[in-house]
């Protein structure tokens, strides 16, 4: 019946803690970066930040609008009012107010100033500008173009009027403003001849300010071939408001060789190389060198350097820390037909560290003072020295940087690199969390990528205890965010059977041995002398009983029953009651409870043999009886040795993937099995768990010691 079917589905779903085949993170969810472009004043290049989700440049221009930044037009009006009107009031008028808001009683400070100071020319211009906005908005909002004819007529009338106003205007300041309005409206009206005539009449000579650049953008649509390429390159490099648009509309036909031939000077040559560099998802150092050679003071050069660093971080840090291929794959990372292993990922990461060395050599070969934004070059140098493991040089640079830029917002990025560098610059087996980085850890404990990377550095230096403590801190935030850390791993580096981890517990469960976990629990027993240690071990202390449960489970996997019993006995009785009954109050799901006795019962079998001993089934009670029955079975004086071998066989069968007590060995289970090639790469007892070798051995002993034909049967 449908009711029975639904019950079956509920039971099926609840029997797994997690599914073997589910969502696997990719792109920005896995990318690592320590130098953020927003910390270095490059907000206007946001469309071109290194971002795995934007390599197709499917970019929402609204996310890069200038309501949060001051564009050139706003500064222009600010200076026009002799800086007596707030920038916020001017922005409010430009971005939010309409034509009907321009009147003497306006509450807007900017409009009030213009009326009070009789700036009639400015008011007339703003009325016309808002009128143009209305016409263009009407057209833009009419998805089905039902009013296309009427709008086109209105636009043509207004355009003719604007052409006349521009021609008549005698004030050079407003003449250029009207010229821009005319050019923009002509673009939306599809009048390329008007754009060409007005631009060449008003902008061929004179200053190359924002009005020139904004007008040049529309003028570029009247050009074809290399002429449009050089204009687009110049706009990207020198006009923040048109950086993205100049790429979006013109990059498809861009050819660097043709554009270079049209460059009139070194600055334009640098701009061409910058435009080409934006399009490269792989190594771009050669282009950076050309930009520097032609125009070392180029603003976009600093951004492109930072973007190159972000690429290297992805190529090196992402596989090194998370065991994922980089978030964005270029040619050297694209061949994933072979089985990817930790060893392969490490080798590729090391290869990209060699490229980091090349970029570092370039930075160290130039005069940083000759660049437009030296701080980004200094920060890049520090990061590259860490990546290339020049730890001592890196720490020296950091000391100088901290003295020089005490209040710069990029300092936080450098503090994190310093913490990682001090941690990595220690001898294997002797690494600790150094006192000088403890405040940094507490300060940035919500930066999950940083904390995870630091935990991994400690792991790599064989300090698993502190490393896991830091990784456990990632789980104190309960709301999901894009910064949440996911990583892959396995017990051996040559394994391609990666498991995805979202929690430290699952990672400990899969990767580490009982001995490793015992060391962590020993640390928890010793107590903590400092507030810092109490802070970073908060999660592990809270989970202490769960970790003991895990340790005992690992001892079961490793067939160390005595140690498993000692461990399970050390857990408070309340823990068993809360976590191993049909009304769980603990961390485990309903499907994780023992509902049958592994010595006497089998799944799908209503009755099998009589329960001679009745007890509440927990990991503790099962382990106690395993030891008890083992001792009885192997004792020559025991009367019914065959019976106890048989009970042991039943239990070991039930502690397999098909049994009723798989919880003795696993925290989630699936019948999915991929064959012998994965046996040594998964849990340490995977062969036993899947093949039930001990169960077969004990059934054989039970048969050999059986006294009756019936029992043999």
PDB file of N, CA and C in Angstrom, residues 616-655:
ATOM      1  N   UNK A 616      20.472  -4.368  27.690  1.00  0.00           N
ATOM      2  CA  UNK A 616      20.271  -3.214  26.808  1.00  0.00           C
ATOM      3  C   UNK A 616      21.482  -3.104  25.894  1.00  0.00           C
ATOM      4  N   UNK A 617      21.229  -3.071  24.624  1.00  0.00           N
ATOM      5  CA  UNK A 617      22.326  -3.088  23.655  1.00  0.00           C
ATOM      6  C   UNK A 617      22.900  -1.683  23.470  1.00  0.00           C
ATOM      7  N   UNK A 618      24.158  -1.550  23.817  1.00  0.00           N
ATOM      8  CA  UNK A 618      24.940  -0.334  23.518  1.00  0.00           C
ATOM      9  C   UNK A 618      26.312  -0.796  23.055  1.00  0.00           C
ATOM     10  N   UNK A 619      27.136   0.138  22.644  1.00  0.00           N
ATOM     11  CA  UNK A 619      28.496  -0.246  22.259  1.00  0.00           C
ATOM     12  C   UNK A 619      29.237  -0.847  23.454  1.00  0.00           C
ATOM     13  N   UNK A 620      28.967  -0.313  24.633  1.00  0.00           N
ATOM     14  CA  UNK A 620      29.613  -0.831  25.839  1.00  0.00           C
ATOM     15  C   UNK A 620      29.185  -2.274  26.104  1.00  0.00           C
ATOM     16  N   UNK A 621      27.872  -2.529  26.106  1.00  0.00           N
ATOM     17  CA  UNK A 621      27.403  -3.880  26.435  1.00  0.00           C
ATOM     18  C   UNK A 621      27.812  -4.898  25.369  1.00  0.00           C
ATOM     19  N   UNK A 622      27.814  -4.499  24.117  1.00  0.00           N
ATOM     20  CA  UNK A 622      28.235  -5.412  23.048  1.00  0.00           C
ATOM     21  C   UNK A 622      29.709  -5.756  23.212  1.00  0.00           C
ATOM     22  N   UNK A 623      30.533  -4.755  23.516  1.00  0.00           N
ATOM     23  CA  UNK A 623      31.974  -4.995  23.693  1.00  0.00           C
ATOM     24  C   UNK A 623      32.215  -5.908  24.892  1.00  0.00           C
ATOM     25  N   UNK A 624      31.502  -5.653  25.997  1.00  0.00           N
ATOM     26  CA  UNK A 624      31.634  -6.513  27.182  1.00  0.00           C
ATOM     27  C   UNK A 624      31.331  -7.974  26.836  1.00  0.00           C
ATOM     28  N   UNK A 625      30.278  -8.167  26.072  1.00  0.00           N
ATOM     29  CA  UNK A 625      29.886  -9.544  25.747  1.00  0.00           C
ATOM     30  C   UNK A 625      30.793 -10.167  24.690  1.00  0.00           C
ATOM     31  N   UNK A 626      31.346  -9.342  23.812  1.00  0.00           N
ATOM     32  CA  UNK A 626      32.329  -9.872  22.860  1.00  0.00           C
ATOM     33  C   UNK A 626      33.532 -10.445  23.600  1.00  0.00           C
ATOM     34  N   UNK A 627      34.011  -9.697  24.595  1.00  0.00           N
ATOM     35  CA  UNK A 627      35.165 -10.157  25.376  1.00  0.00           C
ATOM     36  C   UNK A 627      34.782 -11.394  26.197  1.00  0.00           C
ATOM     37  N   UNK A 628      33.599 -11.325  26.808  1.00  0.00           N
ATOM     38  CA  UNK A 628      33.140 -12.453  27.636  1.00  0.00           C
ATOM     39  C   UNK A 628      33.009 -13.725  26.802  1.00  0.00           C
ATOM     40  N   UNK A 629      32.368 -13.624  25.659  1.00  0.00           N
ATOM     41  CA  UNK A 629      32.135 -14.813  24.836  1.00  0.00           C
ATOM     42  C   UNK A 629      33.425 -15.303  24.182  1.00  0.00           C
ATOM     43  N   UNK A 630      34.346 -14.372  23.892  1.00  0.00           N
ATOM     44  CA  UNK A 630      35.642 -14.776  23.334  1.00  0.00           C
ATOM     45  C   UNK A 630      36.404 -15.619  24.355  1.00  0.00           C
ATOM     46  N   UNK A 631      36.404 -15.140  25.604  1.00  0.00           N
ATOM     47  CA  UNK A 631      37.101 -15.886  26.666  1.00  0.00           C
ATOM     48  C   UNK A 631      36.472 -17.263  26.865  1.00  0.00           C
ATOM     49  N   UNK A 632      35.140 -17.326  26.837  1.00  0.00           N
ATOM     50  CA  UNK A 632      34.468 -18.621  27.005  1.00  0.00           C
ATOM     51  C   UNK A 632      34.742 -19.547  25.819  1.00  0.00           C
ATOM     52  N   UNK A 633      34.724 -18.999  24.624  1.00  0.00           N
ATOM     53  CA  UNK A 633      34.902 -19.822  23.424  1.00  0.00           C
ATOM     54  C   UNK A 633      36.296 -20.425  23.355  1.00  0.00           C
ATOM     55  N   UNK A 634      37.293 -19.664  23.791  1.00  0.00           N
ATOM     56  CA  UNK A 634      38.673 -20.145  23.678  1.00  0.00           C
ATOM     57  C   UNK A 634      39.147 -20.899  24.931  1.00  0.00           C
ATOM     58  N   UNK A 635      38.287 -21.005  25.915  1.00  0.00           N
ATOM     59  CA  UNK A 635      38.644 -21.728  27.145  1.00  0.00           C
ATOM     60  C   UNK A 635      38.303 -23.211  26.965  1.00  0.00           C
ATOM     61  N   UNK A 636      39.310 -24.101  26.990  1.00  0.00           N
ATOM     62  CA  UNK A 636      39.049 -25.546  26.787  1.00  0.00           C
ATOM     63  C   UNK A 636      38.090 -26.137  27.817  1.00  0.00           C
ATOM     64  N   UNK A 637      37.949 -25.481  28.977  1.00  0.00           N
ATOM     65  CA  UNK A 637      37.089 -26.008  30.029  1.00  0.00           C
ATOM     66  C   UNK A 637      35.617 -25.638  29.822  1.00  0.00           C
ATOM     67  N   UNK A 638      35.357 -24.736  28.880  1.00  0.00           N
ATOM     68  CA  UNK A 638      33.978 -24.323  28.634  1.00  0.00           C
ATOM     69  C   UNK A 638      33.205 -25.474  28.007  1.00  0.00           C
ATOM     70  N   UNK A 639      31.990 -25.729  28.537  1.00  0.00           N
ATOM     71  CA  UNK A 639      31.195 -26.862  28.079  1.00  0.00           C
ATOM     72  C   UNK A 639      30.698 -26.678  26.641  1.00  0.00           C
ATOM     73  N   UNK A 640      30.166 -25.468  26.340  1.00  0.00           N
ATOM     74  CA  UNK A 640      29.536 -25.240  25.025  1.00  0.00           C
ATOM     75  C   UNK A 640      30.334 -24.226  24.193  1.00  0.00           C
ATOM     76  N   UNK A 641      31.555 -24.579  23.924  1.00  0.00           N
ATOM     77  CA  UNK A 641      32.400 -23.653  23.161  1.00  0.00           C
ATOM     78  C   UNK A 641      31.799 -23.358  21.794  1.00  0.00           C
ATOM     79  N   UNK A 642      31.196 -24.370  21.176  1.00  0.00           N
ATOM     80  CA  UNK A 642      30.622 -24.174  19.844  1.00  0.00           C
ATOM     81  C   UNK A 642      29.537 -23.089  19.863  1.00  0.00           C
ATOM     82  N   UNK A 643      28.756 -23.052  20.943  1.00  0.00           N
ATOM     83  CA  UNK A 643      27.687 -22.068  21.079  1.00  0.00           C
ATOM     84  C   UNK A 643      28.259 -20.648  21.140  1.00  0.00           C
ATOM     85  N   UNK A 644      29.344 -20.486  21.900  1.00  0.00           N
ATOM     86  CA  UNK A 644      29.924 -19.142  22.051  1.00  0.00           C
ATOM     87  C   UNK A 644      30.642 -18.696  20.767  1.00  0.00           C
ATOM     88  N   UNK A 645      31.269 -19.640  20.072  1.00  0.00           N
ATOM     89  CA  UNK A 645      31.811 -19.292  18.748  1.00  0.00           C
ATOM     90  C   UNK A 645      30.685 -18.805  17.831  1.00  0.00           C
ATOM     91  N   UNK A 646      29.553 -19.503  17.959  1.00  0.00           N
ATOM     92  CA  UNK A 646      28.400 -19.170  17.122  1.00  0.00           C
ATOM     93  C   UNK A 646      27.882 -17.760  17.447  1.00  0.00           C
ATOM     94  N   UNK A 647      27.807 -17.431  18.729  1.00  0.00           N
ATOM     95  CA  UNK A 647      27.376 -16.086  19.129  1.00  0.00           C
ATOM     96  C   UNK A 647      28.353 -15.020  18.609  1.00  0.00           C
ATOM     97  N   UNK A 648      29.635 -15.312  18.718  1.00  0.00           N
ATOM     98  CA  UNK A 648      30.649 -14.376  18.204  1.00  0.00           C
ATOM     99  C   UNK A 648      30.482 -14.176  16.701  1.00  0.00           C
ATOM    100  N   UNK A 649      30.249 -15.283  15.993  1.00  0.00           N
ATOM    101  CA  UNK A 649      30.065 -15.197  14.540  1.00  0.00           C
ATOM    102  C   UNK A 649      28.856 -14.328  14.203  1.00  0.00           C
ATOM    103  N   UNK A 650      27.767 -14.548  14.942  1.00  0.00           N
ATOM    104  CA  UNK A 650      26.574 -13.731  14.713  1.00  0.00           C
ATOM    105  C   UNK A 650      26.881 -12.240  14.889  1.00  0.00           C
ATOM    106  N   UNK A 651      27.590 -11.939  15.964  1.00  0.00           N
ATOM    107  CA  UNK A 651      27.887 -10.535  16.273  1.00  0.00           C
ATOM    108  C   UNK A 651      28.770  -9.906  15.206  1.00  0.00           C
ATOM    109  N   UNK A 652      29.823 -10.621  14.805  1.00  0.00           N
ATOM    110  CA  UNK A 652      30.715 -10.043  13.783  1.00  0.00           C
ATOM    111  C   UNK A 652      30.004  -9.907  12.441  1.00  0.00           C
ATOM    112  N   UNK A 653      29.077 -10.820  12.159  1.00  0.00           N
ATOM    113  CA  UNK A 653      28.268 -10.649  10.946  1.00  0.00           C
ATOM    114  C   UNK A 653      27.413  -9.386  11.066  1.00  0.00           C
ATOM    115  N   UNK A 654      26.811  -9.206  12.243  1.00  0.00           N
ATOM    116  CA  UNK A 654      25.930  -8.054  12.442  1.00  0.00           C
ATOM    117  C   UNK A 654      26.690  -6.737  12.534  1.00  0.00           C
ATOM    118  N   UNK A 655      28.007  -6.814  12.755  1.00  0.00           N
ATOM    119  CA  UNK A 655      28.820  -5.592  12.749  1.00  0.00           C
ATOM    120  C   UNK A 655      29.358  -5.296  11.346  1.00  0.00           C
TER     121      UNK A 655
END
